[in-house]
PDB file of C-alpha atoms in Angstrom:
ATOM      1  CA  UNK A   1      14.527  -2.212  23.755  1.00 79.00           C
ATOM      2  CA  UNK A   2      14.406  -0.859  27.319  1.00 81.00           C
ATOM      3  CA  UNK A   3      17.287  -0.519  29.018  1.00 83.00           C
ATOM      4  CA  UNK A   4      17.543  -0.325  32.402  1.00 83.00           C
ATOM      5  CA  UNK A   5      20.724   1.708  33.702  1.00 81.00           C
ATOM      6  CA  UNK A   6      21.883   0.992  37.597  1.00 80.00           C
ATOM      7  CA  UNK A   7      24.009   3.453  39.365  1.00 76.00           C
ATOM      8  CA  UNK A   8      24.990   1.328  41.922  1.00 74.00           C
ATOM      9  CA  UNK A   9      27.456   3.568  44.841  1.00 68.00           C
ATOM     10  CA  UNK A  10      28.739   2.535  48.108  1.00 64.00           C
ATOM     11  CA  UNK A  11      28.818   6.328  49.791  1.00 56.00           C
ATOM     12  CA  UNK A  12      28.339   9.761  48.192  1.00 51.00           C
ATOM     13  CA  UNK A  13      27.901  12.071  51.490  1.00 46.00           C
ATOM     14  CA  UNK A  14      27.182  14.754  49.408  1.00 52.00           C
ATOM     15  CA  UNK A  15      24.408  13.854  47.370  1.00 49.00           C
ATOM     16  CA  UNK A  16      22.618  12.061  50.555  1.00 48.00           C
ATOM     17  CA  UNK A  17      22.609  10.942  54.265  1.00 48.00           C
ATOM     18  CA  UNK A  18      23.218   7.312  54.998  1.00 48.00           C
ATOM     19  CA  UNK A  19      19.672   6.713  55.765  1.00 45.00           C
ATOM     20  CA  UNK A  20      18.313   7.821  52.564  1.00 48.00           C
ATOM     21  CA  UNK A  21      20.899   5.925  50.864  1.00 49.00           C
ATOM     22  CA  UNK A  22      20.043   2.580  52.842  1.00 48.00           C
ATOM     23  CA  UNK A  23      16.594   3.520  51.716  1.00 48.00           C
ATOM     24  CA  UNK A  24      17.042   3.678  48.163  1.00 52.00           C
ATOM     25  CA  UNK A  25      19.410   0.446  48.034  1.00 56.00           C
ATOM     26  CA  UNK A  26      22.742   2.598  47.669  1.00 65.00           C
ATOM     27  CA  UNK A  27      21.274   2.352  43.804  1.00 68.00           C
ATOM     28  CA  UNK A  28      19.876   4.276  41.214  1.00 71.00           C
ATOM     29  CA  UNK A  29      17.790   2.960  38.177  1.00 74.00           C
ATOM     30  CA  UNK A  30      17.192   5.127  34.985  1.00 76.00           C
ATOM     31  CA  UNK A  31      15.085   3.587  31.947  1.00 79.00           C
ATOM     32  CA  UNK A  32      15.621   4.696  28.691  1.00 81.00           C
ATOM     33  CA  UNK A  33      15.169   2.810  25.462  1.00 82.00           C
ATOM     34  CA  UNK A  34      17.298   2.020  22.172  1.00 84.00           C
ATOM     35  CA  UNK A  35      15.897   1.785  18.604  1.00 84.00           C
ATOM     36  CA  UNK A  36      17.929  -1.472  16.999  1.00 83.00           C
ATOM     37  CA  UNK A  37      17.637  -3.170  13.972  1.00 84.00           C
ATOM     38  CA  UNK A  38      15.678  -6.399  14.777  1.00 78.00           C
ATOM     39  CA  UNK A  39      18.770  -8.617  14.072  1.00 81.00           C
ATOM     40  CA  UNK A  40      19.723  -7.156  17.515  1.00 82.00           C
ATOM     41  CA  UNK A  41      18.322  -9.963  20.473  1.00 83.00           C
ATOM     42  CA  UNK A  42      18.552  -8.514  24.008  1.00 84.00           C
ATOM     43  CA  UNK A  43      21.384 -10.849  24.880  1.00 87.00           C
ATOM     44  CA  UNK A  44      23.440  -8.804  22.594  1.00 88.00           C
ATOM     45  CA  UNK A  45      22.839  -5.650  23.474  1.00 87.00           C
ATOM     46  CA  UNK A  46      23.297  -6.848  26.999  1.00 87.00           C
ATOM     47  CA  UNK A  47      26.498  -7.714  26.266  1.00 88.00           C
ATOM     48  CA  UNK A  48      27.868  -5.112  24.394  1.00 88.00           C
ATOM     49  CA  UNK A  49      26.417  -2.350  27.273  1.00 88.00           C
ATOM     50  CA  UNK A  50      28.478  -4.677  29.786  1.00 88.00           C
ATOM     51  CA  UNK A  51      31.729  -4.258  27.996  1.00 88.00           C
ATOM     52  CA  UNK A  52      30.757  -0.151  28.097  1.00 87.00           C
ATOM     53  CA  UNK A  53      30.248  -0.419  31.739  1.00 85.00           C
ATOM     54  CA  UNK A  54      33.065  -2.199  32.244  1.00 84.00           C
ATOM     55  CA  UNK A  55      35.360   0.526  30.730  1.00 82.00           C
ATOM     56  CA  UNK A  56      33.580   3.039  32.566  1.00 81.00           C
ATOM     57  CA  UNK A  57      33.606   1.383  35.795  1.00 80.00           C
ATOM     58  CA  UNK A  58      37.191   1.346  35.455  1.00 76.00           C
ATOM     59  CA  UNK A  59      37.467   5.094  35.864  1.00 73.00           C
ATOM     60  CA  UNK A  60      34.717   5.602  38.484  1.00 68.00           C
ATOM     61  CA  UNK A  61      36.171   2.630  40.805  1.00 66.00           C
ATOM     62  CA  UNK A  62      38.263   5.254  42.900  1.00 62.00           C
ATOM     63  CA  UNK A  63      34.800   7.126  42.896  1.00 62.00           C
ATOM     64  CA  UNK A  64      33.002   4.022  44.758  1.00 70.00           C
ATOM     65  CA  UNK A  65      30.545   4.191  41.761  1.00 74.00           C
ATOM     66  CA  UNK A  66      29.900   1.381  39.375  1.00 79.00           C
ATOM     67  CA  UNK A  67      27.405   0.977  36.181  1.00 83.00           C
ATOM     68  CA  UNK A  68      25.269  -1.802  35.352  1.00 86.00           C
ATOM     69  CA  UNK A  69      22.649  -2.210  32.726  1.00 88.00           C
ATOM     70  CA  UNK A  70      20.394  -4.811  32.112  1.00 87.00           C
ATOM     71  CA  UNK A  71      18.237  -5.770  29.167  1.00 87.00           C
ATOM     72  CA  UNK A  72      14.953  -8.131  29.384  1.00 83.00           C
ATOM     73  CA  UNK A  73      13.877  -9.934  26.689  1.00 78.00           C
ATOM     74  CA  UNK A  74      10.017  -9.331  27.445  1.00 74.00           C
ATOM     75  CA  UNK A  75      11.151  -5.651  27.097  1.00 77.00           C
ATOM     76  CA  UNK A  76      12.254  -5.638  23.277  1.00 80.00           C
ATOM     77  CA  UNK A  77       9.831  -5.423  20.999  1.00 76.00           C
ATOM     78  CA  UNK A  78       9.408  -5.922  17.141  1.00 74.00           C
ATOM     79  CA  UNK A  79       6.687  -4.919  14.733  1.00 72.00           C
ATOM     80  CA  UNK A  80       6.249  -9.088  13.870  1.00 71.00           C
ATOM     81  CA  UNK A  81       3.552  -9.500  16.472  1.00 71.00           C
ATOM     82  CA  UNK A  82       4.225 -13.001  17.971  1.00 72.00           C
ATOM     83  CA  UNK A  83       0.976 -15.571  17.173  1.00 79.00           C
ATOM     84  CA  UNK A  84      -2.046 -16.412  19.927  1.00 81.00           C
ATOM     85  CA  UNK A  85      -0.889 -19.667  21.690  1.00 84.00           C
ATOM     86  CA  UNK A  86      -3.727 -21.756  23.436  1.00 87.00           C
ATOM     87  CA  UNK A  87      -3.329 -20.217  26.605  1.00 86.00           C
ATOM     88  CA  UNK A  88      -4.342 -16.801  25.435  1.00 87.00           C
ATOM     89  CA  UNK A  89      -7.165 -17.912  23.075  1.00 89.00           C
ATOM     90  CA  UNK A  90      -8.592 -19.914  25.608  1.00 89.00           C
ATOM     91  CA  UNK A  91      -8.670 -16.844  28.217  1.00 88.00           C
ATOM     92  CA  UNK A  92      -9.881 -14.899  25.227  1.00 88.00           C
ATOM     93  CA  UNK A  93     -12.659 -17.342  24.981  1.00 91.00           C
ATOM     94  CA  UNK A  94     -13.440 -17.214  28.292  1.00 90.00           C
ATOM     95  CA  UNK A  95     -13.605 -13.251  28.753  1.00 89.00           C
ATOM     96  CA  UNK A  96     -15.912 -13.004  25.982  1.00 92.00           C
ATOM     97  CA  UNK A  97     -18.256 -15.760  27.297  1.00 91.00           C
ATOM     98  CA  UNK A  98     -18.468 -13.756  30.413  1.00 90.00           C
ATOM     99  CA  UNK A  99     -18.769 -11.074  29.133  1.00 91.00           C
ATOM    100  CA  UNK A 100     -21.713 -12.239  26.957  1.00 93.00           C
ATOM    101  CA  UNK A 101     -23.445 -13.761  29.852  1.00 90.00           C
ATOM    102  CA  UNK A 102     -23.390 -10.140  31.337  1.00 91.00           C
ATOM    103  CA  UNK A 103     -25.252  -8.582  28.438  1.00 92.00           C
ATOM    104  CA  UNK A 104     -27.938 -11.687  28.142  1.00 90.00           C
ATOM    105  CA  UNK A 105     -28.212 -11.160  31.689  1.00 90.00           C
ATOM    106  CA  UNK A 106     -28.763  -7.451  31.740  1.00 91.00           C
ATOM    107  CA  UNK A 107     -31.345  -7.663  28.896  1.00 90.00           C
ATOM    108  CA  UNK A 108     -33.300  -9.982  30.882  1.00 86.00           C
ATOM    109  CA  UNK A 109     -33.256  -8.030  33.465  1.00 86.00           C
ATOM    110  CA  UNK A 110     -34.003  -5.037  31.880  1.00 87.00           C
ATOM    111  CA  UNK A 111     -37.138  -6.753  30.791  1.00 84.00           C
ATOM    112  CA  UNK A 112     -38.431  -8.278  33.936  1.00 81.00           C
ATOM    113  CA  UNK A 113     -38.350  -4.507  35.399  1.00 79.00           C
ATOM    114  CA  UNK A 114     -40.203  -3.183  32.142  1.00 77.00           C
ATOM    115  CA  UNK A 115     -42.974  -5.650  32.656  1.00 71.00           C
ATOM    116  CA  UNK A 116     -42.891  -5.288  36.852  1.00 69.00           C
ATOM    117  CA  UNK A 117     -46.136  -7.469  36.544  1.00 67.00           C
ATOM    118  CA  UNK A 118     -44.804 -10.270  38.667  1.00 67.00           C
ATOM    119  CA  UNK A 119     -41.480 -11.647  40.700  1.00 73.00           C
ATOM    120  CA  UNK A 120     -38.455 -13.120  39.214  1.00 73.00           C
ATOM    121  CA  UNK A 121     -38.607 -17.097  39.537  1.00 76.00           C
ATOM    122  CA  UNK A 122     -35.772 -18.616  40.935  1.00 77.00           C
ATOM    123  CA  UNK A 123     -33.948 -19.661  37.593  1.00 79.00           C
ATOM    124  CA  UNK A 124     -34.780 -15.779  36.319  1.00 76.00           C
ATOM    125  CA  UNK A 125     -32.815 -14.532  39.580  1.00 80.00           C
ATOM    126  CA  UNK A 126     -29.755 -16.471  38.822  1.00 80.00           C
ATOM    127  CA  UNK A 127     -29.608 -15.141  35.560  1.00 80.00           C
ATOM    128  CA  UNK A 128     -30.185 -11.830  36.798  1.00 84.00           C
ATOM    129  CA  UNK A 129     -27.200 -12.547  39.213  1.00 84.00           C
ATOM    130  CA  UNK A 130     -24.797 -11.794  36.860  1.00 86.00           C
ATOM    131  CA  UNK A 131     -26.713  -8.360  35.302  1.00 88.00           C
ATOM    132  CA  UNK A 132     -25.076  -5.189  35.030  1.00 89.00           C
ATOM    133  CA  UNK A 133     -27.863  -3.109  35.531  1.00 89.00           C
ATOM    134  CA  UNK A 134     -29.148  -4.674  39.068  1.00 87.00           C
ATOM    135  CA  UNK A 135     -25.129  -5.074  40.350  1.00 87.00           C
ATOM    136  CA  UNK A 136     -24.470  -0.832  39.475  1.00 89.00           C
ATOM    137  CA  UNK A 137     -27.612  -0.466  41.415  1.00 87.00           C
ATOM    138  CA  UNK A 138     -26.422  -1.799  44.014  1.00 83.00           C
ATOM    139  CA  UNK A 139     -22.973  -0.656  44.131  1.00 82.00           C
ATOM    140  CA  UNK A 140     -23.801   2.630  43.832  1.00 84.00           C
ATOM    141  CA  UNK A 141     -26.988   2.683  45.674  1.00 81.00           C
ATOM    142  CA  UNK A 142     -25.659   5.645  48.723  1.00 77.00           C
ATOM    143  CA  UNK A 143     -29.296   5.270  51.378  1.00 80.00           C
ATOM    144  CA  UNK A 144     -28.204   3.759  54.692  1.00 77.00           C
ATOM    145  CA  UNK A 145     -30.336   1.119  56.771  1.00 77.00           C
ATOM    146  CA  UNK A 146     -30.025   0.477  60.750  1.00 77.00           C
ATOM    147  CA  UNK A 147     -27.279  -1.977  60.322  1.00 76.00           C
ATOM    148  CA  UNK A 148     -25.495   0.270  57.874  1.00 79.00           C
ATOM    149  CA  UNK A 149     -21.982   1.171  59.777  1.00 83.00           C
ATOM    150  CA  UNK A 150     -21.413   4.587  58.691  1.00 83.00           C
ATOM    151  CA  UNK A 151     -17.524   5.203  59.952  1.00 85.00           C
ATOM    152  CA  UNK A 152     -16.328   2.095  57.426  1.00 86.00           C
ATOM    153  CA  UNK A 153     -17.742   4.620  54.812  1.00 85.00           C
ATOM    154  CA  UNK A 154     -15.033   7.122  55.734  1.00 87.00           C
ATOM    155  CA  UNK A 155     -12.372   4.404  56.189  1.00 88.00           C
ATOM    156  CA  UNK A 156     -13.130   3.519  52.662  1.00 88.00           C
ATOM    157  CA  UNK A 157     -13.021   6.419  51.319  1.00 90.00           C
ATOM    158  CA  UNK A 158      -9.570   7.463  53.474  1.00 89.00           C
ATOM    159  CA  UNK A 159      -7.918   4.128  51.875  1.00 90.00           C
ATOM    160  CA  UNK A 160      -9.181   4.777  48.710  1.00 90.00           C
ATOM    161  CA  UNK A 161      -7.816   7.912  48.207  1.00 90.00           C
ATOM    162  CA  UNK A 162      -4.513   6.614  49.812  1.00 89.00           C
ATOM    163  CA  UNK A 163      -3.863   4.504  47.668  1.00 89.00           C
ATOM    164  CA  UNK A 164      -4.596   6.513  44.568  1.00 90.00           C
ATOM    165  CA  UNK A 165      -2.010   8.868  46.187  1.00 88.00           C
ATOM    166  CA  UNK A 166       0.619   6.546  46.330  1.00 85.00           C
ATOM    167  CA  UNK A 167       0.249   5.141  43.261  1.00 85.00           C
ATOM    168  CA  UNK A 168       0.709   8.266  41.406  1.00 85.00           C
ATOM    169  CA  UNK A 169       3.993   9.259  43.381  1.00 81.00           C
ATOM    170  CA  UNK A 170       4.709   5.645  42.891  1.00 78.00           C
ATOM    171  CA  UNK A 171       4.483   6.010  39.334  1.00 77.00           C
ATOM    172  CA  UNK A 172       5.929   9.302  38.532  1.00 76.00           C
ATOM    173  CA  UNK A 173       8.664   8.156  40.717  1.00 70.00           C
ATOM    174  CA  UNK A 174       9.381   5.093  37.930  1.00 67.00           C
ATOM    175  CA  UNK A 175       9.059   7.573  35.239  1.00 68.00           C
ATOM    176  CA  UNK A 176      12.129   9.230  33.672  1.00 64.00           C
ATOM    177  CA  UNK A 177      12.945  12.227  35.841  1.00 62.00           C
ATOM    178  CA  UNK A 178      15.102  15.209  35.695  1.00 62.00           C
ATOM    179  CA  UNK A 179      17.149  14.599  38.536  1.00 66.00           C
ATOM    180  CA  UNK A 180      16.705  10.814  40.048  1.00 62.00           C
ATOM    181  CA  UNK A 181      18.652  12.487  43.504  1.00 65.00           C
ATOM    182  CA  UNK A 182      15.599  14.729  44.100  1.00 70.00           C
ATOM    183  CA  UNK A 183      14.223  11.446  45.570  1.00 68.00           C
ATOM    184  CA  UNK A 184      16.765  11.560  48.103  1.00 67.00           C
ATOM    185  CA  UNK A 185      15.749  14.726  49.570  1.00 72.00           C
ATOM    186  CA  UNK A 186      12.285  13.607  49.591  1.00 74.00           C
ATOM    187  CA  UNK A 187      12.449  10.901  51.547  1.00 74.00           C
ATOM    188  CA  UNK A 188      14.486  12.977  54.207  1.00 76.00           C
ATOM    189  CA  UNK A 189      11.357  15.302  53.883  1.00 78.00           C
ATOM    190  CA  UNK A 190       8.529  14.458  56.977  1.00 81.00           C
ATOM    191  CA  UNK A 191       5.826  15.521  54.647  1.00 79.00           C
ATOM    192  CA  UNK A 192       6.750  12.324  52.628  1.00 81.00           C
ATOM    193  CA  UNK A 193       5.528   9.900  55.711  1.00 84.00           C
ATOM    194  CA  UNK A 194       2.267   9.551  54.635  1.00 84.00           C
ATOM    195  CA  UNK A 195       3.221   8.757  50.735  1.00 83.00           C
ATOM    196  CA  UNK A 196       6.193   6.042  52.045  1.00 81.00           C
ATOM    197  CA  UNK A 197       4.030   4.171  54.315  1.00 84.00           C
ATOM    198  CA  UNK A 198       0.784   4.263  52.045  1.00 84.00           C
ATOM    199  CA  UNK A 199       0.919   0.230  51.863  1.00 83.00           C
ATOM    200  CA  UNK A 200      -1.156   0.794  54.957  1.00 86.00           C
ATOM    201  CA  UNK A 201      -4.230   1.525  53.808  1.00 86.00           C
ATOM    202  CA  UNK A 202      -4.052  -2.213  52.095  1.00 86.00           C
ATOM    203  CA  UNK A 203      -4.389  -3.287  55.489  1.00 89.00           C
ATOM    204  CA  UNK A 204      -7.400  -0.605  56.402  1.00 88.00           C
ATOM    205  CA  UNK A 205      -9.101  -2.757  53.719  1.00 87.00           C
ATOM    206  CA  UNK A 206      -8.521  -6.388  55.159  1.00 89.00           C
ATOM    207  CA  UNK A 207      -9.664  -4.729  58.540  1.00 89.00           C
ATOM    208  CA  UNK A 208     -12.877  -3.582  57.228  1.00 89.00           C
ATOM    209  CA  UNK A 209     -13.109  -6.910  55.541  1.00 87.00           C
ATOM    210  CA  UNK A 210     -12.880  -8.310  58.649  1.00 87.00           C
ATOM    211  CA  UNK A 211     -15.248  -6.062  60.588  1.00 88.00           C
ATOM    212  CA  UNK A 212     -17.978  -6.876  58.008  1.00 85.00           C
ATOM    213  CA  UNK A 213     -17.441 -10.650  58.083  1.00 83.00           C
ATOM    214  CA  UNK A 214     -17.288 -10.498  61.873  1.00 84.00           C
ATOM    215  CA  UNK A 215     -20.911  -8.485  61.465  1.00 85.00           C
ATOM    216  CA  UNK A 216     -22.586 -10.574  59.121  1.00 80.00           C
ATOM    217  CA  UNK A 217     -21.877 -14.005  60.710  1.00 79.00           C
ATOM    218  CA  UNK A 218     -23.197 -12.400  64.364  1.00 80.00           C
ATOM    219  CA  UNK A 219     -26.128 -11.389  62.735  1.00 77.00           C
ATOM    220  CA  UNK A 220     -27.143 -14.422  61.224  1.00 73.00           C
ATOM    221  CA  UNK A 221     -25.266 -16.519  63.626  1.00 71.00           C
ATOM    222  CA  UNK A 222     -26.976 -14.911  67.103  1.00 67.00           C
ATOM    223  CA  UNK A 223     -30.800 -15.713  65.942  1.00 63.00           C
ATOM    224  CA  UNK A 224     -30.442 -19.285  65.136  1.00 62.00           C
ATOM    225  CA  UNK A 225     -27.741 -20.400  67.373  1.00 61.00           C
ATOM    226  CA  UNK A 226     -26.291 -22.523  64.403  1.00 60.00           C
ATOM    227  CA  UNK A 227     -22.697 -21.877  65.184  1.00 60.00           C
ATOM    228  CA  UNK A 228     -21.414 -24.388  63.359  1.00 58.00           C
ATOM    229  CA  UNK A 229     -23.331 -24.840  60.376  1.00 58.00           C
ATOM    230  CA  UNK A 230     -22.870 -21.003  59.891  1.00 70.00           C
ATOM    231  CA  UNK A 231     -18.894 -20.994  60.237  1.00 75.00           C
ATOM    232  CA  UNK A 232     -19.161 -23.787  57.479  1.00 79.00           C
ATOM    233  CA  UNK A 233     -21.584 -21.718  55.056  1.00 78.00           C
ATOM    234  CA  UNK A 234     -20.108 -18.798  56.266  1.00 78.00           C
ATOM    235  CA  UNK A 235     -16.655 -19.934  54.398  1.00 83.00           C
ATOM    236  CA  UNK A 236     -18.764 -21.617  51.514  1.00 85.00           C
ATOM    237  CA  UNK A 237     -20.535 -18.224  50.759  1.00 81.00           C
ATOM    238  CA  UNK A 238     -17.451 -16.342  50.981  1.00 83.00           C
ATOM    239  CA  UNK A 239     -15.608 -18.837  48.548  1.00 88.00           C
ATOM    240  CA  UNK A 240     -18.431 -18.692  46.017  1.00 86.00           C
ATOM    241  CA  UNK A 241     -18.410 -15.055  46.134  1.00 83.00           C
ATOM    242  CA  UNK A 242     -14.951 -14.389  45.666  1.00 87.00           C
ATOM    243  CA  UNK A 243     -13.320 -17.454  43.295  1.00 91.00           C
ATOM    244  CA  UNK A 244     -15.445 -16.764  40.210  1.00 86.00           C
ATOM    245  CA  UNK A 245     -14.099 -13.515  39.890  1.00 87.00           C
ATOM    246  CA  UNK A 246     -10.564 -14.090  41.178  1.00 91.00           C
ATOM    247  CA  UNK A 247      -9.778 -17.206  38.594  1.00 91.00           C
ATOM    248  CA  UNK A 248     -10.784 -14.803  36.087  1.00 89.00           C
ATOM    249  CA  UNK A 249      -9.070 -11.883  36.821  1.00 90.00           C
ATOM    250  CA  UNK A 250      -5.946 -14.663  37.206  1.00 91.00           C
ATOM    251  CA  UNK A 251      -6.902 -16.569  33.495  1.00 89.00           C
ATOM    252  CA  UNK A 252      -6.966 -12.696  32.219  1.00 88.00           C
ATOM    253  CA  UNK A 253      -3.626 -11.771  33.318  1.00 88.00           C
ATOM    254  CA  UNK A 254      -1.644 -14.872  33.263  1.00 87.00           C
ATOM    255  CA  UNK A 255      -3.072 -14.937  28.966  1.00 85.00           C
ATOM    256  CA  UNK A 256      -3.578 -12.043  27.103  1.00 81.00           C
ATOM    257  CA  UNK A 257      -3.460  -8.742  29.403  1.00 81.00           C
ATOM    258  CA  UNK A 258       0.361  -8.214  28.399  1.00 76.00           C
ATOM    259  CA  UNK A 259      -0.699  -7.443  25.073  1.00 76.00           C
ATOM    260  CA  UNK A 260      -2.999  -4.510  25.404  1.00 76.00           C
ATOM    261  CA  UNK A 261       0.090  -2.435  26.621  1.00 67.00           C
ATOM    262  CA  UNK A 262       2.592  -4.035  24.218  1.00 58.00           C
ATOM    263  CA  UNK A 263       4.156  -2.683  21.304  1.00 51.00           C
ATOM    264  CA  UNK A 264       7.188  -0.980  20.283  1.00 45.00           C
TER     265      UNK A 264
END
């Protein structure tokens, strides 16, 4: 099991200024983890921590410091792996039809560029639609047009590695650490600005989102003078686009994703 351990204090001035402590939540959380037999549920183990804390907290009261641990029940874990339930072998299902689609896809497209003796039909580009080898191509295709906007290039690229960045601190942050208070002193630290406020380049994304929506609809909205009909398909095109993919990565996480990092 995983326990979580919370230092929970109300002032230490010497470990950290006021701000940093309203910054961490006047708390702080160490993870470690307990090898029981499996007889052991969490609720137990919960229980018998609380009646450790509770002894302890007795002689750190004067000390404004008291000790909390929690156990989760998703965090204890047994060799008996629990059985599929229909949930997860229908999102199973699912990820492997899609999956299959994308490899009948990409053969046929494979072979309508092998033959190159005549266009796709219309039923041959839908198929191709979902092909691995024409989507890369495109994703990673790097040549530039008239209407390309080069600057969202370098706003991609600034996000991207942003959030990368953050993640990582982020992460090692979580991990078990030496000395937890270093944090405090890193926070105080201005270099640390740019790592604490890194949820911003989330919203560098949903402007450049926005800046390419804004572009597309002009172009095709200018020429015809359809301003209606275009805000309609506009929202249609933008729904097809985007659900497919987002109700799977949803059935995929809500099912079976849990278990490929699960285990004792």
């Amino acid at each position: 099991c995983l326990v979580v351990m919370h230092l929970n204090f109300k002032s230490v001035p010497h470990l950290a200024s006021p701000g940093v402590l309203s910054a961490l939540g006047n708390s702080l959380a160490y993870t470690f983890a307990l090898c029981l037999p499996s007889t052991c549920s969490s609720q137990t183990l919960e229980h018998s921590l609380a009646t450790v804390a509770h002894d302890v907290n007795y002689f750190t009261s004067s000390e404004n410091l008291t000790i909390e641990f929690t156990v989760s029940g998703t965090d204890c874990h047994t060799n008996v792996r629990p059985s599929l339930d229909t949930s997860e072998v229908l999102g199973i299902m699912v990820t492997l039809g899609f999956v299959i689609v994308v490899i009948m896809s990409t053969i046929v497209d494979l072979a309508i560029n092998y033959e190159r003796t005549r266009e796709p039909s219309k039923c041959e580009r839908a198929i191709i639609a979902f092909s691995l080898y024409t989507n890369a191509k495109r994703l990673l295709n790097s040549s530039s047009t008239e209407d390309t906007i080069q600057v969202l290039h370098c706003l991609k690229f600034i996000s991207i590695a942003w959030v990368v960045i953050g993640h990582r601190v982020k992460f090692t942050a979580q991990s078990p650490l030496s000395n937890l208070l270093k944090l405090a002193s890193y926070i105080d630290n201005w270099s640390s600005m740019i790592i604490l406020n890194a949820t911003l380049s989330v919203d560098v994304f949903f402007v450049i989102s926005g800046i390419l929506n804004t572009y597309v609809y002009m172009n095709k909205t200018i020429p015809t003078r359809k301003s209606t009909l275009s805000v309609l398909a506009s929202y249609v095109h933008r729904y097809i686009r985007l659900t497919p993919a987002y109700a799977l990565m949803i059935l995929v996480t809500a099912t079976w994703l849990y278990r490929v990092g699960d285990g004792p």
